Structure formats: structure tokens, C-alpha cells
PDB file of C-alpha atoms in Angstrom:
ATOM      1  CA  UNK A   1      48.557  39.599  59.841  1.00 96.00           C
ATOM      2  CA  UNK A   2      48.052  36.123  58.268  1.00 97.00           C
ATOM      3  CA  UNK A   3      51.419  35.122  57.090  1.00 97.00           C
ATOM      4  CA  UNK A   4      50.463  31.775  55.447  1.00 95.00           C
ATOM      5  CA  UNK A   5      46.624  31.109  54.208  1.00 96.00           C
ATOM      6  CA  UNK A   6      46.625  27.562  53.603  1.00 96.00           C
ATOM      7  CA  UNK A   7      47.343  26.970  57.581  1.00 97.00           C
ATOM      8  CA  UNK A   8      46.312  30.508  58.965  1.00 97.00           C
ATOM      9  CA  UNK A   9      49.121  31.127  60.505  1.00 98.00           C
ATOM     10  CA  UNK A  10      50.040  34.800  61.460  1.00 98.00           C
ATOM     11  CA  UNK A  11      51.359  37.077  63.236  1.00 98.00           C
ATOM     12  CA  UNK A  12      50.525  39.915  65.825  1.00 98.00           C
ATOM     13  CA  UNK A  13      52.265  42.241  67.799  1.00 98.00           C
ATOM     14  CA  UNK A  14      51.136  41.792  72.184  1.00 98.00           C
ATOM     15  CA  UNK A  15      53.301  44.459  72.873  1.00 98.00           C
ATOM     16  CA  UNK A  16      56.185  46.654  71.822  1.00 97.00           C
ATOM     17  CA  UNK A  17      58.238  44.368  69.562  1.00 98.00           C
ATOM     18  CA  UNK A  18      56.728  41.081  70.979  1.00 98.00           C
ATOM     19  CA  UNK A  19      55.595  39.195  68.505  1.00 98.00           C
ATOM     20  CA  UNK A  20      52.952  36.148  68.720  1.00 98.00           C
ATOM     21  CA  UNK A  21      52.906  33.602  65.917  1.00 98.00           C
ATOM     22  CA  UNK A  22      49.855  31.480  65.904  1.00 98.00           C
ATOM     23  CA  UNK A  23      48.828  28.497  64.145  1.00 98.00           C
ATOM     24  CA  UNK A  24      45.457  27.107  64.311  1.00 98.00           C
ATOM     25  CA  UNK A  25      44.747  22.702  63.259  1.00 97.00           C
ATOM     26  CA  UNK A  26      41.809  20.647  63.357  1.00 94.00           C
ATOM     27  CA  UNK A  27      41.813  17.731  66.127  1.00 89.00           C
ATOM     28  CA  UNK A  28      38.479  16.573  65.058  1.00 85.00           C
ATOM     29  CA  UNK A  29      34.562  17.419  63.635  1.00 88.00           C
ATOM     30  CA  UNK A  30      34.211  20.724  64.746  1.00 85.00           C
ATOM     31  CA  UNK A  31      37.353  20.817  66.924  1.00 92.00           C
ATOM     32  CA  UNK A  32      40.301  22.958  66.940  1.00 96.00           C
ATOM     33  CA  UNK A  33      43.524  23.547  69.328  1.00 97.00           C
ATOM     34  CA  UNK A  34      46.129  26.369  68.221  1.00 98.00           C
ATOM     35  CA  UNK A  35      50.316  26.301  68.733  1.00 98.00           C
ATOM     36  CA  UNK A  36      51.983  29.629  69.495  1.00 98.00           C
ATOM     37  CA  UNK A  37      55.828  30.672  69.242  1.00 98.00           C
ATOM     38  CA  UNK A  38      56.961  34.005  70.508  1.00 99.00           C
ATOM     39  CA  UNK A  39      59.357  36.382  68.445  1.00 99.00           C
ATOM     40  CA  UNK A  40      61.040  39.099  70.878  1.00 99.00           C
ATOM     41  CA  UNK A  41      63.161  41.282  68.318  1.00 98.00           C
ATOM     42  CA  UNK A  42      65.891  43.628  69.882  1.00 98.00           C
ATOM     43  CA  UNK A  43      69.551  44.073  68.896  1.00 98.00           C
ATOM     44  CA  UNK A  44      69.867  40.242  69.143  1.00 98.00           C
ATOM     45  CA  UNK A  45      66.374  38.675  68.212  1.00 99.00           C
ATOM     46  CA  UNK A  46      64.818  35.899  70.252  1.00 99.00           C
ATOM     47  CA  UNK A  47      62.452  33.132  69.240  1.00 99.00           C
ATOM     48  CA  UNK A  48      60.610  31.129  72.159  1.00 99.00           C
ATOM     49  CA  UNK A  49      59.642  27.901  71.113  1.00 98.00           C
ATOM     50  CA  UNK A  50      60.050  26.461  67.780  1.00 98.00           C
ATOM     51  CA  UNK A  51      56.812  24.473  66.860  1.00 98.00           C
ATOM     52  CA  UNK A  52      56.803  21.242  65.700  1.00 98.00           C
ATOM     53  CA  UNK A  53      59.075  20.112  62.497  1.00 98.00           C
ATOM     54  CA  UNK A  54      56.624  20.449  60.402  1.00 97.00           C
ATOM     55  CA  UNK A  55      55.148  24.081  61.267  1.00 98.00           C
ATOM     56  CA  UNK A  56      58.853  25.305  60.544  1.00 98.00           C
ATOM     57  CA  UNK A  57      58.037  26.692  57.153  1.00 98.00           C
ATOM     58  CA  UNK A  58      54.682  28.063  57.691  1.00 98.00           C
ATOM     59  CA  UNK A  59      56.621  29.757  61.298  1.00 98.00           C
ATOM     60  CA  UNK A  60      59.830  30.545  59.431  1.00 98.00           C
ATOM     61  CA  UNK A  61      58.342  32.907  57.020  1.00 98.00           C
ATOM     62  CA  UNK A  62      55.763  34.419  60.147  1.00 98.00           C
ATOM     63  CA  UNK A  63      59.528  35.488  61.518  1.00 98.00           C
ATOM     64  CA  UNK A  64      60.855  36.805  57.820  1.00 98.00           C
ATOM     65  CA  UNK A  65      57.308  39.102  57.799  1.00 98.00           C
ATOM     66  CA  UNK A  66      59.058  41.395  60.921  1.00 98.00           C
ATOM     67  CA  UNK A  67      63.070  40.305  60.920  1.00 98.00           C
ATOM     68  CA  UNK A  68      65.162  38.094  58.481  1.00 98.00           C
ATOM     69  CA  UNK A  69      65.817  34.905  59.668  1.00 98.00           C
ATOM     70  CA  UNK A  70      69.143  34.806  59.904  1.00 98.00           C
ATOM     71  CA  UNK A  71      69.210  38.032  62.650  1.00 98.00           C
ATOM     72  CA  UNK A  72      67.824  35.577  65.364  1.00 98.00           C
ATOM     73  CA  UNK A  73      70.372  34.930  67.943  1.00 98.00           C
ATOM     74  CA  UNK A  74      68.525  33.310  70.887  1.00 98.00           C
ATOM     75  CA  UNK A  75      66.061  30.113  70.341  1.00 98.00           C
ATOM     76  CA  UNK A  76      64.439  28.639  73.792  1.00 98.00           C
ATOM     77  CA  UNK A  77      62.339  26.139  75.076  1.00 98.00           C
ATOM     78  CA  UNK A  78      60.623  25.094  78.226  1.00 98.00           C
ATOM     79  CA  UNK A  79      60.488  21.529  77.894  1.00 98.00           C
ATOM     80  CA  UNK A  80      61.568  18.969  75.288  1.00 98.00           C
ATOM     81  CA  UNK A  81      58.515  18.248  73.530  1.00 98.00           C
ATOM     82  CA  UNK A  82      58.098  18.673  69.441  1.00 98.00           C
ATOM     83  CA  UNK A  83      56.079  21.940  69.761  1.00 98.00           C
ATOM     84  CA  UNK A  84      58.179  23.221  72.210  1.00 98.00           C
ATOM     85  CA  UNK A  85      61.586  22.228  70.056  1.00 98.00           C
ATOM     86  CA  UNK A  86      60.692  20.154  67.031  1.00 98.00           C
ATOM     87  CA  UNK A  87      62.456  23.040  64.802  1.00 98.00           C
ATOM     88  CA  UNK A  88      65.106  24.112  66.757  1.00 98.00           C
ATOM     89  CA  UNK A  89      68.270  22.462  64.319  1.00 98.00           C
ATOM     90  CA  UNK A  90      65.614  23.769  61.182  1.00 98.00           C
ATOM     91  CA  UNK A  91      65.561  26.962  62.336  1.00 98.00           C
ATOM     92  CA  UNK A  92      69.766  26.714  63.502  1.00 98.00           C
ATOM     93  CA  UNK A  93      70.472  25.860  60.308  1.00 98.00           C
ATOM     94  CA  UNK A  94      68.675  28.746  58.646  1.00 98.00           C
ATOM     95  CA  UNK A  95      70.148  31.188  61.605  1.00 98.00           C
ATOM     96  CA  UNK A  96      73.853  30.353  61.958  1.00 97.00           C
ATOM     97  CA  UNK A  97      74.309  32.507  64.629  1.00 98.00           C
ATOM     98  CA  UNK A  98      71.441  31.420  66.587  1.00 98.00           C
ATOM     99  CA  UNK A  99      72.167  29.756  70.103  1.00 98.00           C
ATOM    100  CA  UNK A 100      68.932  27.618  72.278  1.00 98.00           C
ATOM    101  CA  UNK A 101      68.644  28.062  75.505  1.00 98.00           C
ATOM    102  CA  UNK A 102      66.777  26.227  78.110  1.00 98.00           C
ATOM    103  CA  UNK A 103      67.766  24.834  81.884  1.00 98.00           C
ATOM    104  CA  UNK A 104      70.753  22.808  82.972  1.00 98.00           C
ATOM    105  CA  UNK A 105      68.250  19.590  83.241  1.00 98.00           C
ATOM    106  CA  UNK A 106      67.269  19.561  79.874  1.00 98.00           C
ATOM    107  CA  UNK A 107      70.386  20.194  78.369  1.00 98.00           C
ATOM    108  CA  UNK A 108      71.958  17.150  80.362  1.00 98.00           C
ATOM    109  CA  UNK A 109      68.822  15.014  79.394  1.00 97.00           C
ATOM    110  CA  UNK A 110      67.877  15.925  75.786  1.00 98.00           C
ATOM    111  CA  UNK A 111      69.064  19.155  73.774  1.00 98.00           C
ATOM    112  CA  UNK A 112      72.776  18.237  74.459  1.00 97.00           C
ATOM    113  CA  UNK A 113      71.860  15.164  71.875  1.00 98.00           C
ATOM    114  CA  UNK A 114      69.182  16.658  70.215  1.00 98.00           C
ATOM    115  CA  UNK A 115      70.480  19.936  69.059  1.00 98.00           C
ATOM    116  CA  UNK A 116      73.031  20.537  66.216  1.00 98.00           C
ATOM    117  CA  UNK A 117      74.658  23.258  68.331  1.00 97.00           C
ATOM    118  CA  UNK A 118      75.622  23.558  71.840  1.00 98.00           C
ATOM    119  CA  UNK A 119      72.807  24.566  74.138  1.00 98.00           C
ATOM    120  CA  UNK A 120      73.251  27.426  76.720  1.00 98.00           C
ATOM    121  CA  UNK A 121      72.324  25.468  79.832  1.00 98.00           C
ATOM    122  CA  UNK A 122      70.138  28.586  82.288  1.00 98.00           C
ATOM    123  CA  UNK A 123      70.449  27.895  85.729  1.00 98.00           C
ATOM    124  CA  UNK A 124      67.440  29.588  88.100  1.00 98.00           C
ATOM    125  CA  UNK A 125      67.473  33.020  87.946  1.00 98.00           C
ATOM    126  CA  UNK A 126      70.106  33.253  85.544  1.00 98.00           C
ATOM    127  CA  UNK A 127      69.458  36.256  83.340  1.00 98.00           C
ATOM    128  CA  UNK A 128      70.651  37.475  79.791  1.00 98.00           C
ATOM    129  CA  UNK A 129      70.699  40.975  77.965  1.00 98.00           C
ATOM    130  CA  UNK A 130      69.790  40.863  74.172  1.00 98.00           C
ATOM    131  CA  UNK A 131      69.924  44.728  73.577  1.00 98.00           C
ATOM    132  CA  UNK A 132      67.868  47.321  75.202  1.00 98.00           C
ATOM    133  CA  UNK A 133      65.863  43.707  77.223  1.00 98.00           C
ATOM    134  CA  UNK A 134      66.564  41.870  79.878  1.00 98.00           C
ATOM    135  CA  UNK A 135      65.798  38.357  80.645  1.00 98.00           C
ATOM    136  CA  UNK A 136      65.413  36.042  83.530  1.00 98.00           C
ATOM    137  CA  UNK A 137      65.344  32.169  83.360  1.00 98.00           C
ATOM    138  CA  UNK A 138      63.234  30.218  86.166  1.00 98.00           C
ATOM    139  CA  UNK A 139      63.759  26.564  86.419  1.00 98.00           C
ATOM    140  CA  UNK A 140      60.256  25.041  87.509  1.00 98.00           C
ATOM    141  CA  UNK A 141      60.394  21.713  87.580  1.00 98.00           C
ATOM    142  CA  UNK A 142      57.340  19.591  87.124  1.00 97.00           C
ATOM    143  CA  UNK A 143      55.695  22.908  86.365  1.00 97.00           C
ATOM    144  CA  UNK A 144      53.497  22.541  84.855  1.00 96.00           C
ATOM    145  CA  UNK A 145      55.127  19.289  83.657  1.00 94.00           C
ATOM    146  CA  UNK A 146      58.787  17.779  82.593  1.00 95.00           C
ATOM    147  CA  UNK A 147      61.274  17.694  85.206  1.00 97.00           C
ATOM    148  CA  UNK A 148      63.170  19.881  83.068  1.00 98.00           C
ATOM    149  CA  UNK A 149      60.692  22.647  82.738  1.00 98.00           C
ATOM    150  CA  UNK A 150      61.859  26.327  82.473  1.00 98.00           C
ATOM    151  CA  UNK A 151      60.077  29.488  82.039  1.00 98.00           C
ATOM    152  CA  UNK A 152      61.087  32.921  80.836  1.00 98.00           C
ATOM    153  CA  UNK A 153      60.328  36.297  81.624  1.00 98.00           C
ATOM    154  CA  UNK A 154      61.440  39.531  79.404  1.00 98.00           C
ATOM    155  CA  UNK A 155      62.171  41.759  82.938  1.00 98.00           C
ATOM    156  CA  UNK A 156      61.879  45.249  80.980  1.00 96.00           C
ATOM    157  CA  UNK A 157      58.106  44.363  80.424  1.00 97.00           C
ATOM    158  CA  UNK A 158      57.089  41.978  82.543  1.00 98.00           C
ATOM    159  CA  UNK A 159      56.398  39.857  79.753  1.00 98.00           C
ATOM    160  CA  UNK A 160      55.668  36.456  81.004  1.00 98.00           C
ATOM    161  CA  UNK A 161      56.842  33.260  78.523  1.00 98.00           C
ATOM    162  CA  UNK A 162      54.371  30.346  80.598  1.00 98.00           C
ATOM    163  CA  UNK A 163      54.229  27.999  78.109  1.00 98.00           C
ATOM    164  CA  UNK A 164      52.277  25.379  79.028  1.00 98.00           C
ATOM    165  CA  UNK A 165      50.650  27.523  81.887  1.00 98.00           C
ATOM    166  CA  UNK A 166      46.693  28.706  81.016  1.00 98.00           C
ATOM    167  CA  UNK A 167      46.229  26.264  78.025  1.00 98.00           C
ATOM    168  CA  UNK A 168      43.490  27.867  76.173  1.00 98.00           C
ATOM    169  CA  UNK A 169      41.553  24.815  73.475  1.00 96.00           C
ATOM    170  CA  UNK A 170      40.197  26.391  69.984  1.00 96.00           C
ATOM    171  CA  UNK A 171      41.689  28.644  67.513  1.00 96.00           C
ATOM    172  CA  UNK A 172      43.330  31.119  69.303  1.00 97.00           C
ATOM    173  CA  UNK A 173      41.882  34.005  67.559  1.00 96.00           C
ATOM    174  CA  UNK A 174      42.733  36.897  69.931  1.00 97.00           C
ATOM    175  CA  UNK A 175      46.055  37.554  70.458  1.00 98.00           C
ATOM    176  CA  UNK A 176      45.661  39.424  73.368  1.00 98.00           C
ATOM    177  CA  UNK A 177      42.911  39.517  76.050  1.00 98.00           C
ATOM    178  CA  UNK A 178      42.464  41.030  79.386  1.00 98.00           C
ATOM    179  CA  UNK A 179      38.884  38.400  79.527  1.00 98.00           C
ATOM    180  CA  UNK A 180      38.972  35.506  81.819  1.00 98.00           C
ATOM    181  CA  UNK A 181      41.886  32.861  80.935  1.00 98.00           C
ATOM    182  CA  UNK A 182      41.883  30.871  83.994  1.00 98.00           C
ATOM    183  CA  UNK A 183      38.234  29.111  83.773  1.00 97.00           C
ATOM    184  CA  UNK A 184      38.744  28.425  80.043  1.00 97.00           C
ATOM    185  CA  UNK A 185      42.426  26.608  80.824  1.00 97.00           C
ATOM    186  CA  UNK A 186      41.066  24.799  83.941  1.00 97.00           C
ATOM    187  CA  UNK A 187      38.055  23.717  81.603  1.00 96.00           C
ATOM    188  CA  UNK A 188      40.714  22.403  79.176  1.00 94.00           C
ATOM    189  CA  UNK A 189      43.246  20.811  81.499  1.00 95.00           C
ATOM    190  CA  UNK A 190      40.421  18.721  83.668  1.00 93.00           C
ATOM    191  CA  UNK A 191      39.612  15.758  81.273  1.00 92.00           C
ATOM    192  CA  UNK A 192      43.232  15.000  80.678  1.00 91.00           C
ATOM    193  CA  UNK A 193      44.964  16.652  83.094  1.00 94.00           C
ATOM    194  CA  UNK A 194      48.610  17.552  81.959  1.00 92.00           C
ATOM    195  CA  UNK A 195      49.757  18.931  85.307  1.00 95.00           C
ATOM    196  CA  UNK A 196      52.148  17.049  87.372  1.00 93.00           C
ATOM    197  CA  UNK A 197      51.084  18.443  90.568  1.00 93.00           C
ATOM    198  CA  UNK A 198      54.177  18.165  92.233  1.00 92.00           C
ATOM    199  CA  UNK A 199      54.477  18.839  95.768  1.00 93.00           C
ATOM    200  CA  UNK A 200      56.178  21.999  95.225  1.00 94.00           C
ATOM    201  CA  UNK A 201      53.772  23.139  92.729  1.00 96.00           C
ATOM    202  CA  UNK A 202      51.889  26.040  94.300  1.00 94.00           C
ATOM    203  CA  UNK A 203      55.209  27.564  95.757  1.00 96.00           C
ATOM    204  CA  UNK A 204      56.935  27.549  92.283  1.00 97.00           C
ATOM    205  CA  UNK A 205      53.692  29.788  91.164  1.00 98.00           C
ATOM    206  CA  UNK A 206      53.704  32.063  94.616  1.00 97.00           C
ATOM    207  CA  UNK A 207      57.459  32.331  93.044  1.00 97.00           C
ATOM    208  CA  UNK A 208      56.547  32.961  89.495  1.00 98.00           C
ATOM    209  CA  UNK A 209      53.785  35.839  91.086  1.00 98.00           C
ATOM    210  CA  UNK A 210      56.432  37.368  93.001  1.00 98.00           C
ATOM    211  CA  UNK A 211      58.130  38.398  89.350  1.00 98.00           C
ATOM    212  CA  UNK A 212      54.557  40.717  88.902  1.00 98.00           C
ATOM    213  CA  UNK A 213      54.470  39.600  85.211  1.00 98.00           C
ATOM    214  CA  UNK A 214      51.630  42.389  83.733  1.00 98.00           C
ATOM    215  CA  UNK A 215      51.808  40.067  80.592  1.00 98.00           C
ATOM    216  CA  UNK A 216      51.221  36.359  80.047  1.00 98.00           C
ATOM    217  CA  UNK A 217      52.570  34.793  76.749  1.00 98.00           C
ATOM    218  CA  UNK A 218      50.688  31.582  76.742  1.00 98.00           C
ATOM    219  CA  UNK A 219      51.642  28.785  74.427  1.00 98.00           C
ATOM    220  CA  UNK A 220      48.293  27.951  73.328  1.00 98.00           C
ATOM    221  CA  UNK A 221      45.693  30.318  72.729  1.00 98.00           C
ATOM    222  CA  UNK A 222      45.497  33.857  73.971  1.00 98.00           C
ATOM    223  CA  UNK A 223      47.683  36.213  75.318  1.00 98.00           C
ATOM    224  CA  UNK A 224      46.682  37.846  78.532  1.00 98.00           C
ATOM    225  CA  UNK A 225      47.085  40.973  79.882  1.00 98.00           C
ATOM    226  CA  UNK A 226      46.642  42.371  84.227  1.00 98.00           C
ATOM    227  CA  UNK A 227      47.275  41.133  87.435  1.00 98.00           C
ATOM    228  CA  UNK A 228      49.564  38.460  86.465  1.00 98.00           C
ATOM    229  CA  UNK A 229      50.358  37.782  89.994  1.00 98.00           C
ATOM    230  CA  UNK A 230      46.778  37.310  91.305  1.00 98.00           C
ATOM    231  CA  UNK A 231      46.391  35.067  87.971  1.00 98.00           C
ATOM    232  CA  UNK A 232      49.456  32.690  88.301  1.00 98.00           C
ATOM    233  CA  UNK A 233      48.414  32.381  92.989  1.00 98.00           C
ATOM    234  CA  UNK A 234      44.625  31.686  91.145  1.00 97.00           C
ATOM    235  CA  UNK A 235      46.155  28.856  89.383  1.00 97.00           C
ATOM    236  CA  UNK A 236      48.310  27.800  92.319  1.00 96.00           C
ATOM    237  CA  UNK A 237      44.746  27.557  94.605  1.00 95.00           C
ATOM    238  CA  UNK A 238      43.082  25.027  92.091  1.00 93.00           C
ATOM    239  CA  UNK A 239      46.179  22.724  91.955  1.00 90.00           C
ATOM    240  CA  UNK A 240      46.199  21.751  95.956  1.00 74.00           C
TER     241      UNK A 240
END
């Protein structure tokens, strides 16, 4: 559903009450790259990723099409970067009961000053119940960048939250695909390549493929759905 036409923004549903928001902008002639926040809505509703400050309206109102605003409780990023957090005290202030999360590093280094409310500071493995889901927090390091980088997994679906993880370039038109995402994210990632390649890179993905995520929320482009452990050891193969 296209929740705002000027920007083509919308909204689609990847699995039972998951929720991807995606908006689409023009980086040049021809040229398009696509930012996607995830809305998870149970008893107490949870947003991952914020979008940059000035997506908040056009993302605000993609939340108000499937919960009011003000229901969300839990707000979380992977990394302190404007499209991971650029909204967070926007959307705080329009959800007063609304905590963020994210991992103890980035709390100490950025969202403690940065956010208008306490964060809750995850440590690795730490999980949280919002209802009838679960969640586990994994604090990966350098993966795929920021040495405070976190990633999220919703453990009643095996819903993967990878931000950064299988950047996909253009619109982001499907919201979910079981097609090919690897090739089209390694195509992406070469010229500039975003990774940090840390040395404990491939083990944090052998760790990440332990969780047998079935679902992959990807921050940019589409959603992908299979072997999520034979996709995330794939990745881990190309980066040594």
C-alpha cells in the first residue's frame, strides 16, 4: 500500500504482523537507492530503525496506516547513522511511551547524548518479550560496520533485522523475494565497499547462521525469504 504519493513510500506486510516501510529517492540520472524501517506490531509495538529526520513524516503516517503512533513502545537501531536513527527523538516525542534500544557500545558512545530519553543498552544475547514475540539482541561489532553494530532477530519467526547486511541498490519494489539477494548486494557493496572486514567477521555470520533466521529484513531493498543460514555463511565466504 502506498502510504504517501509524492515520495512513494508504503507499506507491506513480509509476514504475520511484520511490517516493511519503504521509501524509494533518486541518487542521480536514472539512479535510485531505497531506505526501509520495520514495524513489528504485538501487544507492545516495535519500530526498527527510524529513517532519516526528514523521512519522519512520510514514515510516521506509513506506521498510523496499521497502528497509531502513540501504541509504539520499542524503537531500535543497529548503528548510529541518520537512517538508522535520524527520527528516533521525532518519533519519541510523538510516542511518549516509546523506549530505543540498541547495544551497550552505542549507548555509551552516541544515543546516551543523542536521544531525548534513556536508551535500553542490549547486551549480546539479551532478549525481550513484547507480547505473544520474543526477541534476541546480537552485538556484532564491525558487522557489517560501526563498532557499535547490533542486530535483531524476532525468535518466534525467525525474522532476521540485518540492517546493513545484503544491501540491495534501486527501488526496492518487492517486498519480499525468495530470488537471489546475495549477487545483487555483493554487486552493490564492491565499488565502495562499506564492510569493515574485521577479523572476526565471518565467525560473527557462522554465529548469526546458527540463529536459522527463515526471514531476512534487509534495510535496503528486498526482503528475503529461505535458507537464511546458508545465505548469511554465503556472505561470510566472500568477505575472507
Amino acid at each position: 500500500m502506498i502510504t504517501d504519493t509524492t515520495t512513494g513510500t508504503n507499506i507491506q506486510e513480509i509476514g504475520e504482523g511484520i511490517y516493511r516501510i519503504n521509501t524509494p529517492v533518486a541518487i542521480g540520472p536514472g539512479r535510485a537507492f531505497n531506505f526501509n524501517q520495520y514495524l513489528v506490531v504485538d501487544d507492545e509495538p516495535v519500530l526498527f530503525h527510524t529513517g532519516q529526520r526528514g523521512l519522519f513524516p512520510v514514515v510516521q503516517a506509513a506506521v498510523a496506516s496499521v497502528v497509531p503512533i502513540q501504541s509504539l513502545r520499542h524503537i531500535g537501531l543497529s548503528h548510529f547513522e541518520a537512517d538508522e536513527c535520524g527520527a528516533l527523538n521525532s518519533f519519541l516525542a510523538a510516542a511518549p511511551q516509546a523506549v530505543p534500544f540498541c547495544s551497550q557500545v552505542a549507548a555509551m558512545t552516541s544515543i546516551g547524548d543523542f536521544s531525548d530519553r534513556p536508551a535500553r543498552a542490549l547486551a549480546d544475547g539479551e532478549e525481550f518479550v513484547t507480547g505473544r514475540r520474543r526477541f534476541r539482541w546480537f552485538y556484532t561489532p564491525h558487522v557489517p560496520h560501526s563498532w557499535e553494530c547490533g542486530l535483531l532477530m524476532e525468535m518466534t519467526t525467525r525474522t532476521f533485522f540485518c540492517g546493513d547486511l545484503f544491501t540491495q541498490g534501486g527501488k526496492g519494489e518487492r517486498a519480499l523475494t525468495t530470488d537471489d539477494i546475495l549477487e545483487p548486494s555483493e554487486a552493490f557493496r564492491r565499488p565502495m565497499d562499506y564492510f569493515a572486514h574485521a577479523p572476526q567477521t565471518a565467525t560473527v555470520l557462522d554465529k548469526l547462521a546458527d540463529q536459522q533466521p527463515t526471514t531476512l529484513a534487509c534495510m535496503h531493498g528486498s526482503a528475503w525469504q529461505g535458507d537464511g543460514a546458508g545465505l548469511l555463511r554465503a556472505l561470510g565466504s566472500r568477505l575472507v
